[in-house]
Amino acid sequence: MTSTIDVPVLIVGGGPAGMSLALQLDRLGIRSMLAERRPTTTKHPKAFGCQARTMEHFRVWGIEDRVRAAGLPATADVVCWCESLSGPLVAYTHPEATLNTPAPKSIVSQDAVEEALDAALGTSPAANIRRSTELVSFEQDVDGVSARLRSVKTAEEVLVRAQYLVGCDGADSVVRDRLGVEMDGPETIALWASHYYRADLSRLPHVRSAIGFLVRPSDPSRPHIDVLASGPDADRWRFLEKLKEGQEPLTEQQLIALVRDYWEIPDLKVELINVMPWRMSAQVAKEFRRGRVFLAGDAAHRFPVTGGMGLNSGIQDVHNLAWKLAMVLDGQAEETLLDTYEAERRPVAQDNTEWSVGNFRRMQEMDVAFQNRREDPRTWRDLLVDMDEQINCEGQSLGYIYADGALIDDGSPMPEHEAQYYWPTDRPGARFPHIWIDADQTESTIDWFDTSFVLVCGPGAQGWARAGTALATELDLALEIKQLTALLGPLTIERDGAVLVRPDGYVAWRATGPGDPGELRDALERVVAGGTLARELLESS
């Protein structure tokens, strides 16, 4: 007889998005079950680089140091264009300096990220992680989702009854396929094979100087290759091979010969670890939610790798969704709050797709400009400088402002979004800016936002602080009060103003000066009712 397990949230897929959702739900006190077909975390580096916003989450979750230690040195935040891996090294992009985050980006690969998340989940009692477990089928009704799971090893099946299901099961999502959700955009832009190999090159002076080396030989008979470092020890590497339709990846012996040739070390010891063919796409799901089933991460969007937004966007997706699920499951919000997930995250996915496609096109232009750099140095130099937008993309990571969703739009002008530059703002829909709280710079405002709403009050906003304290006592809702000692950041609130910040760190409501305490209560109620999406409901009530 098939057993039945009841759980509030069933997560299908145990990559970075799925594990991050399980971890954040645990922090919010919500039980979940995660089903992952693989027996372990990934053994291939896959995605490469955690942007600042992702590292901020890892900081709050207590895994930032572990993730950062598994990555490249901070000085390697550049890409090198060269004719050979032993030179000449023609040009580097420029490193990104920032004062806008307590947790700068880390050049770290996905396998290390998954290991850190898996370790954290090992001490998360509300997260039930089931590996070697695949989704067989699911169906939903007005009260929940019934899913059938099967052990890959024993074929034993279990029935799970959940109130919500979240598909974090990757680019070839079974959940998305079973829902019948279509994708917008081209399925194939290019075909690649990622060859992951071990070769100790730590003795060379330049191998830790860049994220990767884009090798473009002057001899047209020699193929272009991209070589990415993996890990801090300069002993593991990835070679990206561009394929034609139907073409098989290099054999192990071919790879070894090519690696030795391009490093110009004939006796280099090379050990192939594994190979992963993959399809570069530029697609966004037409729906991120259908009933009680949600899509997140690569199940919801598939970007070109040029920009490194895939893993990062997936983690931001579930960070956005987790607190909303928790509030609805705890009876503190209506279902309308869940509608804001798609309203907020799908436009981000569309923007990231367009930006990544633009990066891919630029790199194709750069291949031509690199070959012609002696005859036309200006075009080459301009494109190289332009590539800084792809590598130094703090605006893309931190600067997107939600226009609709769980927020109260105050009618102020929407700041222009720039991919390279982040312009801090406390406008509703924006990430609340990072401000150091202490002279030793150990505590940031970013550390305040995790599992509760936070009312951030100006230095002289005692009226708002009192209103927030009274409201927190009155409502069965987690609401913390934080008061700034000075307006050190680029804030528009006056000394007696305040902003209401959501658990995910995004501003929900802003009072630029003093006001009626009832405004705060009204704002909070409107936000948890769906914010801008609940206008008609609120106006008729």
Coordinates of C-alpha atoms in Angstrom, one line a residue:
M1 CA 0.0 0.0 0.0
T2 CA 1.4 3.4 -1.0
S3 CA 2.0 5.7 2.0
T4 CA 0.9 9.3 2.1
I5 CA 2.9 12.2 3.5
D6 CA 1.3 15.6 4.3
V7 CA 3.6 18.6 3.9
P8 CA 2.8 22.3 3.3
V9 CA 5.3 22.8 0.4
L10 CA 6.6 20.2 -2.0
I11 CA 9.8 21.3 -3.9
V12 CA 10.7 19.4 -7.0
G13 CA 14.4 19.8 -7.9
G14 CA 17.4 20.1 -5.6
G15 CA 19.7 22.5 -7.4
P16 CA 20.5 26.0 -5.9
A17 CA 17.0 27.3 -6.3
G18 CA 15.3 24.3 -4.7
M19 CA 17.7 24.0 -1.8
S20 CA 17.5 27.8 -1.2
L21 CA 13.7 27.6 -1.0
A22 CA 13.8 24.7 1.4
L23 CA 16.4 26.6 3.6
Q24 CA 14.5 29.9 3.6
L25 CA 11.2 28.1 4.3
D26 CA 12.9 26.4 7.3
R27 CA 14.0 29.9 8.6
L28 CA 10.4 31.0 8.3
G29 CA 9.2 27.9 10.2
I30 CA 7.5 26.2 7.2
R31 CA 7.9 22.5 6.6
S32 CA 8.8 21.4 3.2
M33 CA 9.9 18.2 1.3
L34 CA 12.4 18.4 -1.5
A35 CA 12.6 15.7 -4.1
E36 CA 15.7 15.5 -6.2
R37 CA 16.4 12.8 -8.8
R38 CA 20.2 12.9 -8.4
P39 CA 21.8 11.0 -5.5
T40 CA 24.1 13.9 -4.6
T41 CA 24.8 17.5 -5.2
T42 CA 26.1 18.2 -8.7
K43 CA 29.6 17.0 -9.6
H44 CA 30.0 19.5 -12.4
P45 CA 30.8 23.2 -11.8
K46 CA 27.8 24.3 -14.1
A47 CA 26.9 27.9 -13.2
F48 CA 29.8 30.2 -12.3
G49 CA 29.7 33.2 -10.1
C50 CA 27.4 34.4 -7.3
Q51 CA 26.3 38.1 -7.7
A52 CA 26.2 40.4 -4.7
R53 CA 22.5 39.9 -4.0
T54 CA 23.0 36.2 -3.8
M55 CA 26.0 36.6 -1.5
E56 CA 23.9 38.8 0.7
H57 CA 21.4 36.0 1.2
F58 CA 24.3 33.6 2.0
R59 CA 25.6 36.2 4.5
V60 CA 22.2 36.2 6.3
W61 CA 22.0 32.3 6.1
G62 CA 25.5 31.9 7.6
I63 CA 27.2 30.3 4.6
E64 CA 28.9 33.2 2.9
D65 CA 32.4 32.4 4.3
R66 CA 32.2 28.8 3.1
V67 CA 31.0 29.7 -0.3
R68 CA 33.6 32.5 -0.7
A69 CA 36.4 30.2 0.4
A70 CA 35.6 27.8 -2.5
G71 CA 35.9 30.5 -5.1
L72 CA 38.6 32.4 -6.9
P73 CA 40.4 35.4 -5.3
A74 CA 38.5 38.7 -5.4
T75 CA 41.2 40.1 -7.7
A76 CA 40.2 37.5 -10.4
D77 CA 37.0 39.3 -11.2
V78 CA 38.0 39.9 -14.8
V79 CA 38.2 38.1 -18.1
C80 CA 41.3 37.8 -20.2
W81 CA 41.5 37.8 -24.0
C82 CA 44.6 36.0 -25.3
E83 CA 46.1 34.2 -28.3
S84 CA 47.4 31.3 -26.1
L85 CA 47.1 30.2 -22.5
S86 CA 50.8 30.9 -22.2
G87 CA 50.6 34.3 -23.9
P88 CA 50.4 36.8 -25.3
L89 CA 47.7 37.9 -22.8
V90 CA 46.3 40.7 -24.9
A91 CA 43.8 42.4 -22.6
Y92 CA 41.8 42.1 -19.4
T93 CA 38.5 43.6 -18.5
H94 CA 38.4 46.0 -15.5
P95 CA 37.6 44.8 -11.9
E96 CA 34.5 45.9 -10.2
A97 CA 34.8 48.0 -7.0
T98 CA 31.8 48.5 -4.8
L99 CA 30.6 50.2 -1.6
N100 CA 27.0 49.1 -2.1
T101 CA 27.0 45.7 -0.4
P102 CA 28.4 44.0 2.7
A103 CA 28.8 40.8 0.6
P104 CA 30.5 41.4 -2.8
K105 CA 30.1 38.9 -5.5
S106 CA 32.2 35.7 -5.5
I107 CA 33.6 33.9 -8.5
V108 CA 32.5 30.5 -7.3
S109 CA 31.1 27.5 -9.2
Q110 CA 27.8 25.8 -8.6
D111 CA 29.1 22.6 -7.2
A112 CA 30.6 24.5 -4.2
V113 CA 27.4 26.5 -3.8
E114 CA 25.3 23.3 -3.7
E115 CA 27.6 21.7 -1.1
A116 CA 27.3 24.7 1.2
L117 CA 23.5 24.8 0.8
D118 CA 23.3 21.0 1.4
A119 CA 25.4 21.4 4.6
A120 CA 23.1 24.1 5.9
L121 CA 20.0 22.0 5.1
G122 CA 21.5 19.2 7.2
T123 CA 20.8 21.4 10.3
S124 CA 17.4 22.6 9.1
P125 CA 14.7 20.5 10.9
A126 CA 11.8 21.7 8.8
A127 CA 13.4 20.6 5.5
N128 CA 12.9 17.0 4.4
I129 CA 15.5 16.3 1.7
R130 CA 14.9 13.2 -0.4
R131 CA 17.5 12.5 -3.0
S132 CA 17.4 9.7 -5.6
T133 CA 13.7 10.6 -5.8
E134 CA 11.8 11.5 -8.9
L135 CA 8.4 13.1 -9.6
V136 CA 6.1 10.6 -11.4
S137 CA 2.9 12.7 -11.6
F138 CA 0.9 15.3 -9.8
E139 CA -2.6 16.8 -9.9
Q140 CA -4.1 19.8 -8.1
D141 CA -7.5 20.7 -6.7
V142 CA -8.8 23.7 -4.9
D143 CA -7.3 22.6 -1.6
G144 CA -3.8 21.4 -2.6
V145 CA -1.6 19.2 -4.8
S146 CA -1.3 15.4 -4.8
A147 CA 2.0 14.2 -6.1
R148 CA 3.4 10.8 -6.7
L149 CA 7.2 10.3 -6.0
R150 CA 9.3 7.3 -6.8
S151 CA 12.7 6.2 -5.5
V152 CA 15.2 5.9 -8.4
K153 CA 16.9 3.1 -6.5
T154 CA 14.1 0.9 -5.3
A155 CA 11.1 2.0 -7.4
E156 CA 9.1 2.4 -4.2
E157 CA 6.4 5.1 -4.5
V158 CA 5.1 7.6 -2.0
L159 CA 2.1 9.9 -2.3
V160 CA 2.7 13.4 -1.1
R161 CA -0.2 15.8 -0.3
A162 CA 1.0 19.4 -0.3
Q163 CA -0.7 22.7 -0.2
Y164 CA 1.7 24.1 -2.8
L165 CA 4.2 22.6 -5.2
V166 CA 7.2 24.5 -6.5
G167 CA 9.0 23.3 -9.6
C168 CA 12.7 24.0 -9.3
D169 CA 13.6 21.1 -11.6
G170 CA 15.7 22.9 -14.2
A171 CA 15.7 23.7 -17.9
D172 CA 14.0 20.5 -18.9
S173 CA 11.4 20.9 -16.1
V174 CA 9.0 18.0 -15.7
V175 CA 6.7 20.2 -13.6
R176 CA 6.5 22.8 -16.4
D177 CA 5.9 20.1 -19.0
R178 CA 3.1 18.5 -17.0
L179 CA 1.5 21.9 -16.4
G180 CA 1.6 22.6 -20.1
V181 CA 3.2 26.0 -19.6
E182 CA 4.8 27.3 -22.8
M183 CA 8.1 29.2 -23.2
D184 CA 8.7 32.5 -25.0
G185 CA 11.9 32.8 -27.0
P186 CA 14.4 30.6 -28.9
E187 CA 15.1 27.2 -27.5
T188 CA 18.5 27.0 -29.1
I189 CA 21.0 29.8 -29.6
A190 CA 24.1 27.6 -29.5
L191 CA 25.2 24.1 -28.5
W192 CA 28.1 23.5 -26.1
A193 CA 30.0 20.9 -24.2
S194 CA 31.6 21.7 -20.9
H195 CA 34.7 19.5 -20.3
Y196 CA 35.6 19.5 -16.6
Y197 CA 39.2 18.4 -16.0
R198 CA 42.0 18.4 -13.4
A199 CA 45.4 19.8 -14.2
D200 CA 47.7 21.4 -11.6
L201 CA 48.8 24.7 -13.0
S202 CA 49.3 26.5 -9.7
R203 CA 52.9 27.1 -10.5
L204 CA 52.1 29.6 -13.3
P205 CA 51.9 33.2 -12.3
H206 CA 48.8 34.2 -14.3
V207 CA 46.4 31.3 -13.7
R208 CA 44.6 33.0 -10.8
S209 CA 44.4 36.4 -12.5
A210 CA 41.0 35.9 -14.2
I211 CA 37.7 34.2 -14.2
G212 CA 38.5 32.7 -17.5
F213 CA 40.7 33.0 -20.6
L214 CA 39.1 33.5 -24.0
V215 CA 41.7 32.0 -26.3
R216 CA 41.6 33.3 -29.9
P217 CA 44.6 32.1 -31.8
S218 CA 45.9 34.1 -34.7
D219 CA 46.2 30.9 -36.7
P220 CA 42.7 30.5 -38.3
S221 CA 43.1 26.7 -38.3
R222 CA 43.2 26.6 -34.5
P223 CA 39.8 26.6 -32.8
H224 CA 38.7 29.3 -30.4
I225 CA 38.3 28.0 -26.9
D226 CA 37.1 29.3 -23.5
V227 CA 38.8 28.1 -20.4
L228 CA 37.3 28.8 -17.0
A229 CA 39.0 28.3 -13.6
S230 CA 37.2 26.3 -11.0
G231 CA 38.2 26.7 -7.4
P232 CA 40.9 28.6 -5.6
D233 CA 43.8 26.1 -6.2
A234 CA 44.3 26.4 -9.9
D235 CA 44.0 22.7 -10.3
R236 CA 40.5 22.3 -11.8
W237 CA 39.4 23.8 -15.1
R238 CA 36.6 23.8 -17.6
F239 CA 37.0 23.9 -21.3
L240 CA 33.9 25.1 -23.2
E241 CA 33.6 23.5 -26.7
K242 CA 31.1 25.0 -29.1
L243 CA 29.3 22.3 -31.0
K244 CA 27.4 22.0 -34.3
E245 CA 24.0 20.2 -34.4
G246 CA 24.7 16.5 -34.2
Q247 CA 28.4 16.9 -33.4
E248 CA 29.8 14.8 -30.6
P249 CA 32.0 16.4 -27.9
L250 CA 35.8 15.8 -27.9
T251 CA 36.9 12.4 -26.7
E252 CA 39.1 12.2 -23.5
Q253 CA 42.2 11.7 -25.6
Q254 CA 41.4 14.6 -27.9
L255 CA 40.7 16.9 -24.9
I256 CA 44.0 15.9 -23.2
A257 CA 45.9 16.7 -26.4
L258 CA 44.2 20.0 -26.9
V259 CA 44.7 21.1 -23.2
R260 CA 48.4 20.3 -23.4
D261 CA 48.7 22.1 -26.8
Y262 CA 46.9 25.3 -25.6
W263 CA 48.8 25.5 -22.3
E264 CA 52.0 24.6 -24.2
I265 CA 53.0 22.0 -21.7
P266 CA 53.5 18.7 -23.6
D267 CA 53.8 16.6 -20.5
L268 CA 51.0 18.2 -18.4
K269 CA 49.1 15.7 -16.4
V270 CA 45.4 16.0 -17.4
E271 CA 42.6 14.1 -15.8
L272 CA 39.1 14.3 -17.3
I273 CA 36.5 14.5 -14.5
N274 CA 33.3 14.6 -16.5
V275 CA 31.6 16.2 -19.6
M276 CA 28.3 18.0 -19.8
P277 CA 26.7 18.8 -23.1
W278 CA 24.2 21.7 -22.9
R279 CA 21.9 23.9 -25.0
M280 CA 22.1 27.7 -24.7
S281 CA 18.5 29.1 -24.7
A282 CA 16.9 32.4 -24.2
Q283 CA 13.4 31.6 -22.9
V284 CA 11.0 32.7 -20.3
A285 CA 7.9 30.8 -19.2
K286 CA 4.6 32.4 -20.1
E287 CA 3.4 31.7 -16.6
F288 CA 5.2 31.4 -13.3
R289 CA 2.2 30.1 -11.5
R290 CA -0.8 28.0 -12.4
G291 CA -3.1 27.4 -9.4
R292 CA -1.1 25.9 -6.5
V293 CA 1.9 25.1 -8.6
F294 CA 4.8 27.6 -9.1
L295 CA 7.9 27.6 -11.4
A296 CA 11.3 29.0 -10.3
G297 CA 14.9 29.1 -11.5
D298 CA 15.7 27.4 -14.8
A299 CA 12.2 25.8 -14.8
A300 CA 10.9 29.4 -15.3
H301 CA 13.7 31.0 -17.4
R302 CA 16.7 29.9 -19.4
F303 CA 19.3 32.6 -20.1
P304 CA 22.5 32.6 -22.1
V305 CA 25.4 32.1 -19.8
T306 CA 26.9 35.5 -20.9
G307 CA 26.2 37.4 -17.7
G308 CA 25.9 34.6 -15.2
M309 CA 22.3 35.3 -14.1
G310 CA 20.8 31.8 -14.2
L311 CA 21.8 30.5 -10.7
N312 CA 21.4 34.0 -9.2
S313 CA 18.0 34.7 -10.7
G314 CA 16.8 31.3 -9.4
I315 CA 17.8 32.1 -5.9
Q316 CA 16.2 35.5 -6.1
D317 CA 13.0 33.8 -7.4
V318 CA 12.6 31.6 -4.4
H319 CA 13.7 34.3 -1.9
N320 CA 10.8 36.3 -3.3
L321 CA 8.4 33.4 -3.1
A322 CA 9.3 31.9 0.3
W323 CA 8.0 34.7 2.6
K324 CA 4.7 34.9 0.6
L325 CA 4.1 31.2 0.9
A326 CA 4.8 31.4 4.6
M327 CA 2.4 34.2 5.2
V328 CA -0.4 32.5 3.3
L329 CA 0.3 29.1 5.0
D330 CA 0.3 30.8 8.4
G331 CA -3.1 32.5 7.7
Q332 CA -1.6 36.0 7.8
A333 CA -2.3 36.8 4.1
E334 CA -4.8 35.9 1.4
E335 CA -4.0 34.0 -1.8
T336 CA -3.8 37.3 -3.7
L337 CA -0.3 37.8 -2.2
L338 CA 0.9 34.8 -4.2
D339 CA -0.1 36.5 -7.4
T340 CA 2.7 39.1 -6.8
Y341 CA 5.4 36.4 -7.3
E342 CA 4.8 36.3 -11.1
A343 CA 4.1 40.0 -11.3
E344 CA 7.5 40.8 -9.7
R345 CA 9.8 38.0 -11.0
R346 CA 8.7 37.5 -14.6
P347 CA 9.7 41.0 -15.7
V348 CA 13.1 40.4 -14.1
A349 CA 13.5 37.2 -16.0
Q350 CA 12.6 39.0 -19.3
D351 CA 15.1 41.8 -18.5
N352 CA 17.8 39.3 -17.7
T353 CA 17.1 37.3 -20.9
E354 CA 17.4 40.4 -23.1
W355 CA 20.5 41.6 -21.3
S356 CA 22.2 38.2 -21.6
V357 CA 21.4 37.8 -25.3
G358 CA 22.9 41.3 -25.8
N359 CA 26.1 40.1 -24.0
F360 CA 26.3 37.0 -26.3
R361 CA 26.0 39.2 -29.4
R362 CA 28.7 41.5 -28.1
M363 CA 31.1 38.6 -27.6
Q364 CA 30.5 37.5 -31.2
E365 CA 31.4 41.0 -32.3
M366 CA 34.5 40.9 -30.1
D367 CA 35.8 37.8 -31.8
V368 CA 35.8 39.7 -35.1
A369 CA 37.3 42.8 -33.5
F370 CA 40.0 40.8 -31.7
Q371 CA 41.2 39.4 -35.0
N372 CA 41.2 42.9 -36.5
R373 CA 42.6 44.8 -33.5
R374 CA 45.8 45.8 -35.1
E375 CA 44.1 47.3 -38.2
D376 CA 41.2 48.7 -36.2
P377 CA 42.2 49.2 -32.5
R378 CA 39.5 51.6 -31.7
T379 CA 36.6 49.1 -32.3
W380 CA 38.4 46.5 -30.3
R381 CA 39.0 48.9 -27.4
D382 CA 35.5 50.2 -27.4
L383 CA 34.0 46.7 -27.2
L384 CA 36.5 45.6 -24.5
V385 CA 35.4 48.6 -22.4
D386 CA 31.8 47.8 -23.2
M387 CA 32.2 44.3 -21.9
D388 CA 32.7 45.7 -18.4
E389 CA 28.9 45.9 -18.3
Q390 CA 28.8 42.2 -18.6
I391 CA 31.4 41.4 -16.0
N392 CA 30.6 44.4 -13.7
C393 CA 26.9 44.2 -13.5
E394 CA 26.0 45.5 -10.1
G395 CA 23.0 47.3 -11.4
Q396 CA 21.6 44.1 -12.9
S397 CA 22.2 42.3 -9.6
L398 CA 21.0 44.9 -7.1
G399 CA 19.2 47.6 -9.0
Y400 CA 16.0 46.1 -10.5
I401 CA 12.9 47.9 -9.0
Y402 CA 9.5 46.1 -9.0
A403 CA 6.9 48.2 -10.6
D404 CA 3.9 46.0 -9.6
G405 CA 3.5 43.6 -6.7
A406 CA 3.5 43.5 -2.9
L407 CA 4.2 47.2 -2.6
I408 CA 2.5 50.6 -2.4
D409 CA 3.5 52.7 -5.3
D410 CA 3.9 56.3 -4.1
G411 CA 3.9 57.8 -7.6
S412 CA 7.5 58.9 -7.5
P413 CA 9.5 58.7 -10.7
M414 CA 10.9 55.3 -11.5
P415 CA 14.7 55.5 -11.6
E416 CA 16.3 54.4 -14.8
H417 CA 17.7 50.9 -14.7
E418 CA 21.3 50.4 -15.7
A419 CA 23.0 47.0 -15.9
Q420 CA 26.5 48.2 -14.9
Y421 CA 25.8 50.8 -12.3
Y422 CA 23.6 50.4 -9.2
W423 CA 21.9 53.6 -7.9
P424 CA 20.7 53.0 -4.3
T425 CA 17.2 54.1 -3.6
D426 CA 14.5 53.6 -0.9
R427 CA 11.7 53.8 -3.5
P428 CA 8.9 51.2 -3.0
G429 CA 9.8 48.1 -5.1
A430 CA 13.6 48.6 -4.6
R431 CA 16.1 46.7 -2.5
F432 CA 16.7 48.7 0.7
P433 CA 20.2 50.1 0.4
H434 CA 23.2 48.7 2.4
I435 CA 24.3 51.0 5.2
W436 CA 26.9 50.1 7.8
I437 CA 25.4 50.4 11.2
D438 CA 28.6 50.3 13.4
A439 CA 32.0 51.9 13.1
D440 CA 33.7 48.5 12.7
Q441 CA 31.5 47.8 9.7
T442 CA 30.3 44.4 11.0
E443 CA 26.6 45.0 10.9
S444 CA 24.7 46.1 7.7
T445 CA 21.1 47.1 7.2
I446 CA 21.0 44.0 4.9
D447 CA 21.3 41.9 8.0
W448 CA 18.0 43.1 9.2
F449 CA 15.9 41.5 6.5
D450 CA 15.2 37.8 6.8
T451 CA 12.0 36.4 8.3
S452 CA 9.9 39.5 9.3
F453 CA 8.8 42.9 8.1
V454 CA 11.0 45.7 9.3
L455 CA 10.0 49.3 9.8
V456 CA 13.2 51.3 9.2
C457 CA 12.8 54.7 10.9
G458 CA 14.8 57.9 10.4
P459 CA 16.9 59.2 13.3
G460 CA 14.1 61.5 14.4
A461 CA 11.1 59.3 13.5
Q462 CA 10.0 58.5 17.1
G463 CA 6.4 58.8 16.0
W464 CA 6.7 56.1 13.4
A465 CA 8.8 53.9 15.8
R466 CA 5.9 54.1 18.4
A467 CA 3.3 53.4 15.7
G468 CA 5.3 50.3 14.6
T469 CA 5.8 49.0 18.1
A470 CA 2.1 49.4 18.8
L471 CA 1.1 47.7 15.5
A472 CA 3.5 44.8 16.1
T473 CA 1.9 44.2 19.5
E474 CA -1.6 44.4 18.1
L475 CA -1.1 42.2 15.1
D476 CA -0.2 38.5 15.0
L477 CA 2.6 39.4 12.6
A478 CA 6.4 39.6 12.8
L479 CA 7.3 43.3 12.6
E480 CA 10.6 44.6 13.8
I481 CA 11.5 48.2 14.4
K482 CA 14.9 49.5 13.4
Q483 CA 16.0 53.1 13.9
L484 CA 18.8 54.7 11.9
T485 CA 21.2 56.8 13.9
A486 CA 22.0 59.0 10.9
L487 CA 20.9 59.2 7.2
L488 CA 24.1 57.8 5.9
G489 CA 22.8 56.3 2.7
P490 CA 21.1 57.9 -0.3
L491 CA 17.7 57.9 1.3
T492 CA 14.8 60.2 0.4
I493 CA 13.1 59.8 3.8
E494 CA 13.6 62.8 6.1
R495 CA 14.9 62.3 9.6
D496 CA 11.3 61.8 10.7
G497 CA 10.3 59.5 7.8
A498 CA 10.2 55.7 7.6
V499 CA 10.0 52.8 5.2
L500 CA 8.3 49.4 5.6
V501 CA 10.6 46.7 4.3
R502 CA 9.5 43.2 3.4
P503 CA 11.2 40.0 4.7
D504 CA 13.1 39.8 1.4
G505 CA 14.6 43.2 1.8
Y506 CA 12.5 45.1 -0.7
V507 CA 10.8 48.4 0.2
A508 CA 7.0 47.9 0.4
W509 CA 5.9 51.4 1.5
R510 CA 7.6 54.8 2.2
A511 CA 6.7 57.8 4.3
T512 CA 9.2 60.6 3.5
G513 CA 8.2 62.5 6.7
P514 CA 5.8 62.2 9.7
G515 CA 2.2 61.0 9.2
D516 CA -0.8 59.4 10.7
P517 CA 0.0 56.1 12.5
G518 CA -3.0 54.6 10.7
E519 CA -1.2 55.0 7.4
L520 CA 1.3 52.3 8.5
R521 CA -1.4 49.8 9.4
D522 CA -3.2 50.5 6.1
A523 CA 0.0 50.1 4.2
L524 CA 0.8 46.7 5.8
E525 CA -2.7 45.4 5.2
R526 CA -2.6 46.5 1.6
V527 CA 0.8 44.9 1.0
V528 CA -0.2 41.5 2.3
A529 CA -3.4 41.7 0.3
G530 CA -1.4 41.9 -2.9
G531 CA -0.2 45.5 -3.0
T532 CA -0.7 47.1 -6.4
L533 CA -2.4 43.9 -7.6
A534 CA -5.2 44.3 -5.0
R535 CA -6.2 47.9 -6.0
E536 CA -9.7 46.9 -7.2
L537 CA -10.3 44.7 -4.2
L538 CA -9.3 47.4 -1.8
E539 CA -11.1 50.2 -3.5
S540 CA -14.4 48.2 -3.4
S541 CA -14.0 47.2 0.3

